[in-house]
Short mmCIF file of C-alpha atoms in Angstrom, two decimals:
data_model
loop_
_atom_site.label_atom_id
_atom_site.label_comp_id
_atom_site.label_asym_id
_atom_site.label_seq_id
_atom_site.Cartn_x
_atom_site.Cartn_y
_atom_site.Cartn_z
CA MET F 179 111.29 -62.76 -159.74
CA ILE F 180 107.86 -62.22 -161.28
CA GLU F 181 105.51 -65.16 -160.81
CA LEU F 182 104.55 -66.63 -164.18
CA ILE F 183 101.91 -69.23 -164.87
CA GLY F 184 101.04 -71.13 -168.03
CA HIS F 185 97.67 -70.19 -169.52
CA GLU F 186 95.95 -72.65 -171.83
CA THR F 187 95.47 -70.58 -174.98
CA PRO F 188 92.99 -71.73 -177.64
CA VAL F 189 94.49 -72.34 -181.06
CA PRO F 190 92.24 -71.28 -183.98
CA ALA F 191 90.02 -74.26 -184.70
CA ARG F 192 89.38 -74.24 -188.40
CA GLN F 193 89.60 -71.21 -190.65
CA PRO F 194 88.57 -70.75 -194.29
CA HIS F 195 91.24 -69.80 -196.77
CA THR F 196 91.71 -66.02 -196.84
CA ASP F 197 90.94 -65.59 -200.53
CA GLY F 198 91.87 -62.37 -202.24
CA ALA F 199 94.49 -61.16 -199.77
CA ARG F 200 97.85 -61.17 -201.48
CA GLY F 201 100.55 -62.48 -199.20
CA THR F 202 98.18 -64.63 -197.18
CA SER F 203 97.93 -67.67 -199.43
CA ALA F 204 99.60 -69.74 -196.73
CA CYS F 205 96.67 -69.17 -194.39
CA THR F 206 95.05 -72.46 -195.27
CA ALA F 207 92.57 -74.18 -193.00
CA PRO F 208 94.49 -75.46 -189.97
CA GLY F 209 94.33 -79.03 -188.82
CA ARG F 210 92.99 -80.36 -185.55
CA GLN F 211 96.16 -81.85 -184.10
CA ARG F 212 96.35 -79.30 -181.25
CA THR F 213 93.56 -77.33 -179.68
CA THR F 214 95.55 -75.33 -177.11
CA THR F 215 99.05 -74.07 -176.46
CA ILE F 216 100.68 -72.47 -173.43
CA LEU F 217 101.00 -68.72 -173.04
CA HIS F 218 103.17 -67.69 -170.09
CA CYS F 219 102.05 -64.65 -168.16
CA PRO F 220 101.57 -63.44 -164.56
CA PRO F 221 98.33 -64.54 -162.88
CA PRO F 222 95.28 -62.33 -163.50
CA PRO F 223 94.44 -59.58 -160.98
CA PRO F 224 91.10 -59.52 -159.14
CA GLU F 225 88.00 -58.29 -160.94
CA ARG F 226 86.34 -55.02 -159.82
CA PRO F 227 83.01 -55.12 -161.68
CA GLN F 228 81.31 -52.19 -159.93
CA ILE F 229 84.15 -49.77 -160.65
CA ALA F 230 84.43 -51.09 -164.20
CA ALA F 231 80.71 -50.51 -164.80
CA GLU F 232 80.92 -46.95 -163.44
CA ILE F 233 83.83 -46.14 -165.76
CA ASN F 234 81.93 -47.53 -168.75
CA ASP F 235 78.85 -45.45 -167.88
CA ARG F 236 80.97 -42.31 -167.60
CA LEU F 237 82.64 -43.00 -170.95
CA ALA F 238 79.28 -43.58 -172.66
CA ALA F 239 77.96 -40.27 -171.31
CA TRP F 240 81.12 -38.48 -172.44
CA LEU F 241 80.79 -39.85 -175.97
CA GLY F 242 77.29 -38.42 -176.15
CA ALA F 243 78.51 -35.03 -174.96
CA ILE F 244 81.22 -34.71 -177.63
CA GLY F 245 79.11 -35.88 -180.59
CA LEU F 246 80.16 -39.53 -180.80
CA GLY F 247 77.15 -40.93 -178.97
CA SER F 248 75.59 -42.98 -181.77
CA ALA F 249 73.85 -46.18 -180.74
CA GLU F 250 76.64 -48.14 -182.44
CA ASN F 251 79.37 -46.30 -180.53
CA ILE F 252 77.64 -46.61 -177.18
CA ALA F 253 77.07 -50.32 -177.75
CA GLY F 254 80.72 -50.56 -178.72
CA VAL F 255 81.81 -49.12 -175.37
CA TYR F 256 79.91 -51.76 -173.44
CA ALA F 257 81.09 -54.55 -175.76
CA HIS F 258 84.69 -53.34 -175.64
CA ASP F 259 84.35 -52.89 -171.85
CA PRO F 260 87.29 -50.49 -171.34
CA GLY F 261 86.31 -50.04 -167.69
CA ARG F 262 87.04 -53.69 -167.01
CA GLY F 263 90.29 -53.52 -168.96
CA ILE F 264 91.48 -50.49 -166.99
CA THR F 265 90.65 -51.98 -163.60
CA LEU F 266 92.46 -55.20 -164.54
CA CYS F 267 95.53 -53.46 -165.97
CA HIS F 268 95.83 -50.93 -163.14
CA PRO F 269 95.12 -52.96 -159.98
CA GLY F 270 97.04 -50.39 -157.91
CA SER F 271 94.68 -47.54 -158.82
CA GLU F 272 91.70 -46.76 -156.59
CA ASP F 273 90.84 -43.37 -158.13
CA VAL F 274 87.84 -43.60 -160.46
CA GLU F 275 88.50 -40.11 -161.85
CA ARG F 276 92.00 -41.08 -162.88
CA MET F 277 90.85 -44.36 -164.38
CA THR F 278 88.09 -42.56 -166.30
CA ALA F 279 90.65 -40.14 -167.72
CA ALA F 280 92.68 -43.12 -168.94
CA GLY F 281 89.51 -44.62 -170.38
CA LYS F 282 88.81 -41.46 -172.35
CA MET F 283 92.26 -41.63 -173.91
CA ILE F 284 91.69 -45.27 -174.91
CA VAL F 285 88.27 -44.49 -176.40
CA ALA F 286 89.64 -41.43 -178.23
CA GLU F 287 92.51 -43.45 -179.74
CA THR F 288 90.03 -46.15 -180.77
CA ALA F 289 87.87 -43.50 -182.46
CA VAL F 290 90.90 -42.30 -184.43
CA ASP F 291 91.52 -45.86 -185.58
CA ASP F 292 87.86 -46.51 -186.43
CA TYR F 293 87.15 -43.24 -188.26
CA PHE F 294 90.52 -42.42 -189.83
CA CYS F 295 92.14 -45.82 -190.44
CA GLU F 296 89.71 -48.73 -190.66
CA THR F 297 87.93 -49.42 -193.94
CA ASN F 298 84.33 -49.47 -192.76
CA SER F 299 81.20 -47.34 -192.80
CA HIS F 300 83.29 -44.34 -191.69
CA ARG F 301 85.98 -44.64 -194.38
CA ALA F 302 85.93 -45.94 -197.95
CA ALA F 303 88.54 -48.39 -199.21
CA ASP F 304 89.96 -45.81 -201.67
CA ASP F 305 90.21 -43.03 -199.06
CA GLN F 306 93.76 -41.61 -199.03
CA THR F 307 93.40 -39.23 -196.08
CA THR F 308 94.72 -41.47 -193.31
CA GLY F 309 98.10 -39.73 -193.00
CA PRO F 310 96.74 -36.15 -192.97
CA ASN F 311 93.98 -37.12 -190.53
CA LEU F 312 96.43 -38.80 -188.15
CA SER F 313 98.52 -35.64 -188.20
CA LEU F 314 95.43 -33.64 -187.23
CA ALA F 315 94.67 -36.14 -184.46
CA GLN F 316 98.13 -35.57 -183.03
CA SER F 317 97.68 -31.80 -183.27
CA ALA F 318 94.57 -32.15 -181.09
CA ILE F 319 96.81 -33.17 -178.17
CA ASP F 320 99.92 -31.24 -179.23
CA ALA F 321 98.44 -27.91 -180.27
CA PRO F 322 100.15 -25.97 -183.05
CA CYS F 323 101.19 -22.35 -182.41
CA LEU F 324 99.91 -20.46 -185.44
CA THR F 325 99.01 -16.91 -186.36
CA SER F 326 95.74 -15.74 -184.82
CA THR F 327 93.76 -16.24 -188.03
CA TYR F 328 94.96 -19.77 -188.71
CA GLN F 329 94.84 -20.68 -185.03
CA ALA F 330 91.14 -19.80 -184.99
CA ARG F 331 90.50 -21.90 -188.11
CA TRP F 332 92.34 -24.87 -186.63
CA GLU F 333 90.44 -24.64 -183.34
CA LYS F 334 87.12 -24.39 -185.19
CA HIS F 335 87.90 -27.51 -187.21
CA ARG F 336 89.03 -29.36 -184.08
CA ASP F 337 85.92 -28.45 -182.14
CA ASN F 338 83.60 -29.38 -185.04
CA SER F 339 85.18 -32.80 -185.50
CA PRO F 340 83.96 -35.24 -182.84
CA VAL F 341 87.03 -37.45 -183.28
CA LEU F 342 89.46 -34.56 -182.85
CA ARG F 343 87.40 -33.18 -180.00
CA ALA F 344 87.60 -36.55 -178.29
CA GLN F 345 91.39 -36.44 -178.51
CA HIS F 346 91.52 -32.85 -177.26
CA ASP F 347 89.07 -33.31 -174.38
CA ALA F 348 90.58 -36.60 -173.24
CA PHE F 349 94.09 -35.17 -173.19
CA ASN F 350 92.93 -32.08 -171.31
CA ASP F 351 91.51 -34.36 -168.62
CA LEU F 352 94.75 -36.31 -168.53
CA LYS F 353 96.79 -33.13 -168.06
CA GLN F 354 94.77 -32.39 -164.92
CA ILE F 355 96.06 -35.54 -163.22
CA SER F 356 99.60 -35.65 -164.59
CA SER F 357 102.75 -33.55 -164.42
CA PRO F 358 103.99 -31.70 -167.53
CA ALA F 359 106.69 -34.37 -167.95
CA GLN F 360 104.15 -37.19 -167.79
CA ALA F 361 101.86 -35.40 -170.26
CA GLN F 362 104.71 -34.87 -172.70
CA ARG F 363 105.64 -38.54 -172.40
CA ILE F 364 102.10 -39.47 -173.46
CA ARG F 365 102.19 -37.03 -176.39
CA HIS F 366 105.34 -38.71 -177.64
CA ASP F 367 103.92 -42.22 -177.24
CA ILE F 368 100.71 -41.33 -179.10
CA ALA F 369 102.71 -39.83 -181.96
CA GLN F 370 104.52 -43.17 -182.17
CA LEU F 371 101.18 -44.98 -182.10
CA TYR F 372 99.84 -42.93 -185.02
CA LEU F 373 103.04 -43.55 -186.97
CA GLY F 374 102.30 -47.24 -186.48
CA TYR F 375 98.67 -46.76 -187.57
CA ASN F 376 99.89 -45.11 -190.76
CA ALA F 377 102.36 -47.91 -191.49
CA GLU F 378 99.65 -50.54 -191.10
CA ASN F 379 97.41 -48.56 -193.42
CA GLY F 380 100.20 -48.58 -196.01
CA TRP F 381 100.35 -52.38 -195.99
CA ARG F 382 96.58 -52.61 -196.20
CA THR F 383 96.56 -50.18 -199.13
CA ILE F 384 98.83 -52.44 -201.20
CA ASN F 385 97.02 -55.54 -199.87
CA ARG F 386 100.17 -57.23 -198.65
CA LEU F 387 101.64 -58.41 -195.36
CA PRO F 388 105.15 -57.42 -194.26
CA PRO F 389 107.78 -59.95 -193.20
CA ALA F 390 107.56 -60.92 -189.52
CA TRP F 391 110.58 -58.86 -188.43
CA GLN F 392 109.12 -55.73 -190.01
CA TYR F 393 105.67 -56.44 -188.65
CA LEU F 394 107.05 -56.71 -185.11
CA ALA F 395 109.12 -53.55 -185.52
CA ASN F 396 105.96 -51.69 -186.56
CA ARG F 397 103.96 -53.36 -183.77
CA GLN F 398 106.46 -51.91 -181.31
CA MET F 399 104.98 -48.52 -182.24
CA ASN F 400 101.41 -49.57 -183.06
CA SER F 401 101.01 -50.86 -179.53
CA PHE F 402 99.47 -50.24 -176.13
CA ARG F 403 102.48 -48.23 -175.02
CA PRO F 404 100.49 -45.00 -174.40
CA CYS F 405 98.32 -47.02 -172.00
CA LEU F 406 101.19 -48.74 -170.20
CA THR F 407 103.06 -45.50 -169.59
CA LEU F 408 100.03 -44.17 -167.70
CA THR F 409 100.92 -46.61 -164.91
CA ASP F 410 102.40 -44.03 -162.56
CA VAL F 411 99.79 -41.40 -163.47
CA LEU F 412 96.92 -43.67 -162.48
CA ASP F 413 98.63 -44.82 -159.30
CA GLY F 414 99.22 -41.23 -158.20
CA TYR F 415 103.03 -41.01 -158.26
CA GLU F 416 105.70 -40.11 -160.81
CA ILE F 417 108.75 -42.02 -161.91
CA PRO F 418 111.47 -39.36 -162.31
CA ALA F 419 111.92 -38.30 -165.95
CA GLU F 420 115.61 -39.22 -165.83
CA SER F 421 114.79 -42.72 -164.55
CA TYR F 422 112.01 -43.20 -167.08
CA ALA F 423 114.38 -42.21 -169.88
CA HIS F 424 117.07 -44.65 -168.71
CA PRO F 425 117.77 -47.19 -171.49
CA LEU F 426 117.01 -50.16 -169.21
CA VAL F 427 113.61 -48.75 -168.21
CA GLN F 428 112.91 -47.91 -171.85
CA ASP F 429 113.72 -51.51 -172.82
CA CYS F 430 111.27 -52.80 -170.22
CA THR F 431 108.56 -50.40 -171.36
CA ALA F 432 109.01 -51.22 -175.05
CA ARG F 433 109.07 -54.98 -174.48
CA ALA F 434 106.04 -54.89 -172.17
CA ALA F 435 104.11 -52.85 -174.74
CA LEU F 436 104.88 -55.36 -177.49
CA ILE F 437 103.91 -58.31 -175.26
CA ALA F 438 100.58 -56.71 -174.37
CA THR F 439 99.92 -55.96 -178.03
CA LEU F 440 100.58 -59.58 -178.99
CA HIS F 441 97.76 -60.50 -176.60
CA ASN F 442 95.51 -58.53 -178.95
CA ASP F 443 96.96 -60.32 -181.99
CA LEU F 444 96.41 -63.75 -180.51
CA ALA F 445 92.99 -63.17 -178.96
CA SER F 446 91.56 -61.42 -182.05
CA CYS F 447 93.16 -63.71 -184.65
CA GLU F 448 90.02 -65.62 -185.61
CA ARG F 449 87.78 -62.53 -185.61
CA GLU F 450 90.19 -60.60 -187.84
CA ILE F 451 90.36 -63.40 -190.39
CA ARG F 452 86.59 -63.64 -190.36
CA GLU F 453 85.96 -59.89 -190.69
CA HIS F 454 88.90 -58.47 -192.67
CA GLY F 455 90.18 -59.20 -196.14
CA LEU F 456 93.75 -58.77 -194.90
CA PRO F 457 94.17 -60.03 -191.33
CA PHE F 458 96.94 -57.96 -189.77
CA ASN F 459 98.29 -59.99 -186.85
CA LEU F 460 101.40 -62.00 -186.06
CA PRO F 461 99.91 -65.47 -186.75
CA ALA F 462 98.72 -64.38 -190.21
CA VAL F 463 102.11 -62.80 -190.97
CA LEU F 464 104.00 -65.93 -189.91
CA ALA F 465 101.64 -68.17 -191.88
CA ALA F 466 102.19 -66.13 -195.02
CA GLU F 467 105.94 -65.75 -194.63
CA GLU F 468 106.71 -69.37 -193.72
CA ARG F 469 103.90 -70.86 -195.82
CA ILE F 470 102.54 -72.91 -192.94
CA PRO F 471 98.98 -73.54 -191.71
CA LEU F 472 97.47 -70.93 -189.44
CA ASP F 473 97.31 -73.20 -186.40
CA GLU F 474 101.05 -73.83 -186.64
CA ALA F 475 101.71 -70.12 -187.11
CA PHE F 476 99.55 -69.34 -184.07
CA ILE F 477 101.70 -71.60 -181.92
CA LYS F 478 104.85 -69.96 -183.28
CA ALA F 479 103.39 -66.56 -182.37
CA CYS F 480 102.77 -67.80 -178.83
CA ASP F 481 106.41 -68.92 -178.73
CA VAL F 482 107.47 -65.39 -179.73
CA HIS F 483 105.35 -64.03 -176.88
CA ASN F 484 106.89 -66.44 -174.39
CA GLU F 485 110.43 -65.58 -175.50
CA LEU F 486 109.63 -61.90 -175.00
CA ILE F 487 108.24 -62.63 -171.52
CA GLN F 488 111.49 -64.36 -170.55
CA ALA F 489 113.51 -61.44 -171.93
CA LEU F 490 111.35 -58.98 -169.97
CA GLU F 491 112.11 -60.89 -166.77
CA GLU F 492 115.81 -60.40 -167.44
CA ASP F 493 115.31 -56.75 -168.41
CA THR F 494 113.38 -56.10 -165.21
CA GLU F 495 116.10 -57.62 -163.02
CA ARG F 496 118.79 -55.55 -164.74
CA ALA F 497 116.78 -52.32 -164.46
CA ALA F 498 115.94 -52.90 -160.79
CA ALA F 499 119.59 -53.64 -159.96
CA ALA F 500 120.91 -50.62 -161.83
CA LEU F 501 118.27 -48.21 -160.50
CA PRO F 502 117.52 -49.02 -156.84
CA ASP F 503 114.78 -46.40 -156.57
CA PRO F 504 111.36 -47.32 -155.06
CA THR F 505 109.53 -45.41 -157.81
CA VAL F 506 111.39 -47.38 -160.49
CA ALA F 507 110.51 -50.65 -158.76
CA ARG F 508 106.89 -49.55 -158.52
CA TYR F 509 106.79 -48.58 -162.20
CA LEU F 510 108.32 -51.89 -163.31
CA LEU F 511 105.79 -53.80 -161.21
CA GLY F 512 103.08 -51.69 -162.84
CA LEU F 513 104.25 -52.85 -166.28
CA TRP F 514 103.93 -56.48 -165.18
CA SER F 515 100.47 -55.76 -163.75
CA TRP F 516 99.44 -54.29 -167.10
CA ILE F 517 100.61 -57.42 -168.91
CA ALA F 518 98.68 -59.65 -166.49
CA GLY F 519 95.51 -57.58 -166.88
CA SER F 520 95.93 -57.35 -170.63
CA ARG F 521 96.22 -61.09 -171.11
CA HIS F 522 93.18 -61.77 -168.94
CA TRP F 523 91.03 -59.05 -170.53
CA HIS F 524 91.89 -59.97 -174.12
CA PHE F 525 91.01 -63.62 -173.72
CA THR F 526 87.78 -63.00 -171.81
CA THR F 527 86.26 -59.94 -173.53
CA ALA F 528 83.29 -60.17 -175.87
CA ARG F 529 85.15 -57.87 -178.28
CA HIS F 530 87.05 -60.76 -179.84
CA THR F 531 84.27 -63.30 -180.18
#
């Protein structure tokens, strides 16, 4: 059995009404009856600050080399602190090169989100190019096979776009430390991620929130799954492709990815409501759908997380019993380690303050 402990999780204190966002009228200012709730998760892994700092420095230098080294982006790396997140989520990895490769993929995916999806200084609110740009981002890691003339034009565009170059360079580094099967697995997971990005953009475009069931189904794709499935790559082994594709292992991977992504929803809830016209997280969705105060919806979202944790325990036991392979056991333990690191990083990073 996986050891679980109850973390005291802060409930949003007092939020202003989210005026102007259709579908969020239920997000009224919460009361003060409860200040914390319990979030069940494995205990946090040990910190490795020196390795984390080295990874961050390498990522900042890489951003400068590919044309994304603005002062804002470099500051964002150190605020986001991906090096710390990677060392927490992959406690079994001792290879800085491998962890840096994973960090590049995370930074590249974040750049795609920031430049192609988010409404900010990089993209106007009426911009309709999200879908086509996400398709190009996928092509940067899953190269098209065109005629020589069009291939040259595609490569020129890719190399002249810092965001696409980030995707391409990061994935090339990843291919150096992974098998072809592992690399193809990551391609598939990133395609799923970008499908989720596009779905979220659709809801933002019409300024509405989906029902909770649909939100969670989309969050299954718009998740940290590409990061979690790097577990064996970073630890220097490979779960056999047949074992990885087994339905029980797939259930564990999908559930773990959703759990880790809910950590983001919960930890960033207050910041999103403060910074975005349409907060896109599970507490906001539940508040709108059930017409309840945000603090109550936050607690319900924590309950969803805890139910998923219990289900993952059961999934893990079934998968381990059905597939008595040491690499499967190691991979499943890696998923739990990612969840533990994710929870700790999300609730202690400066990114969500």
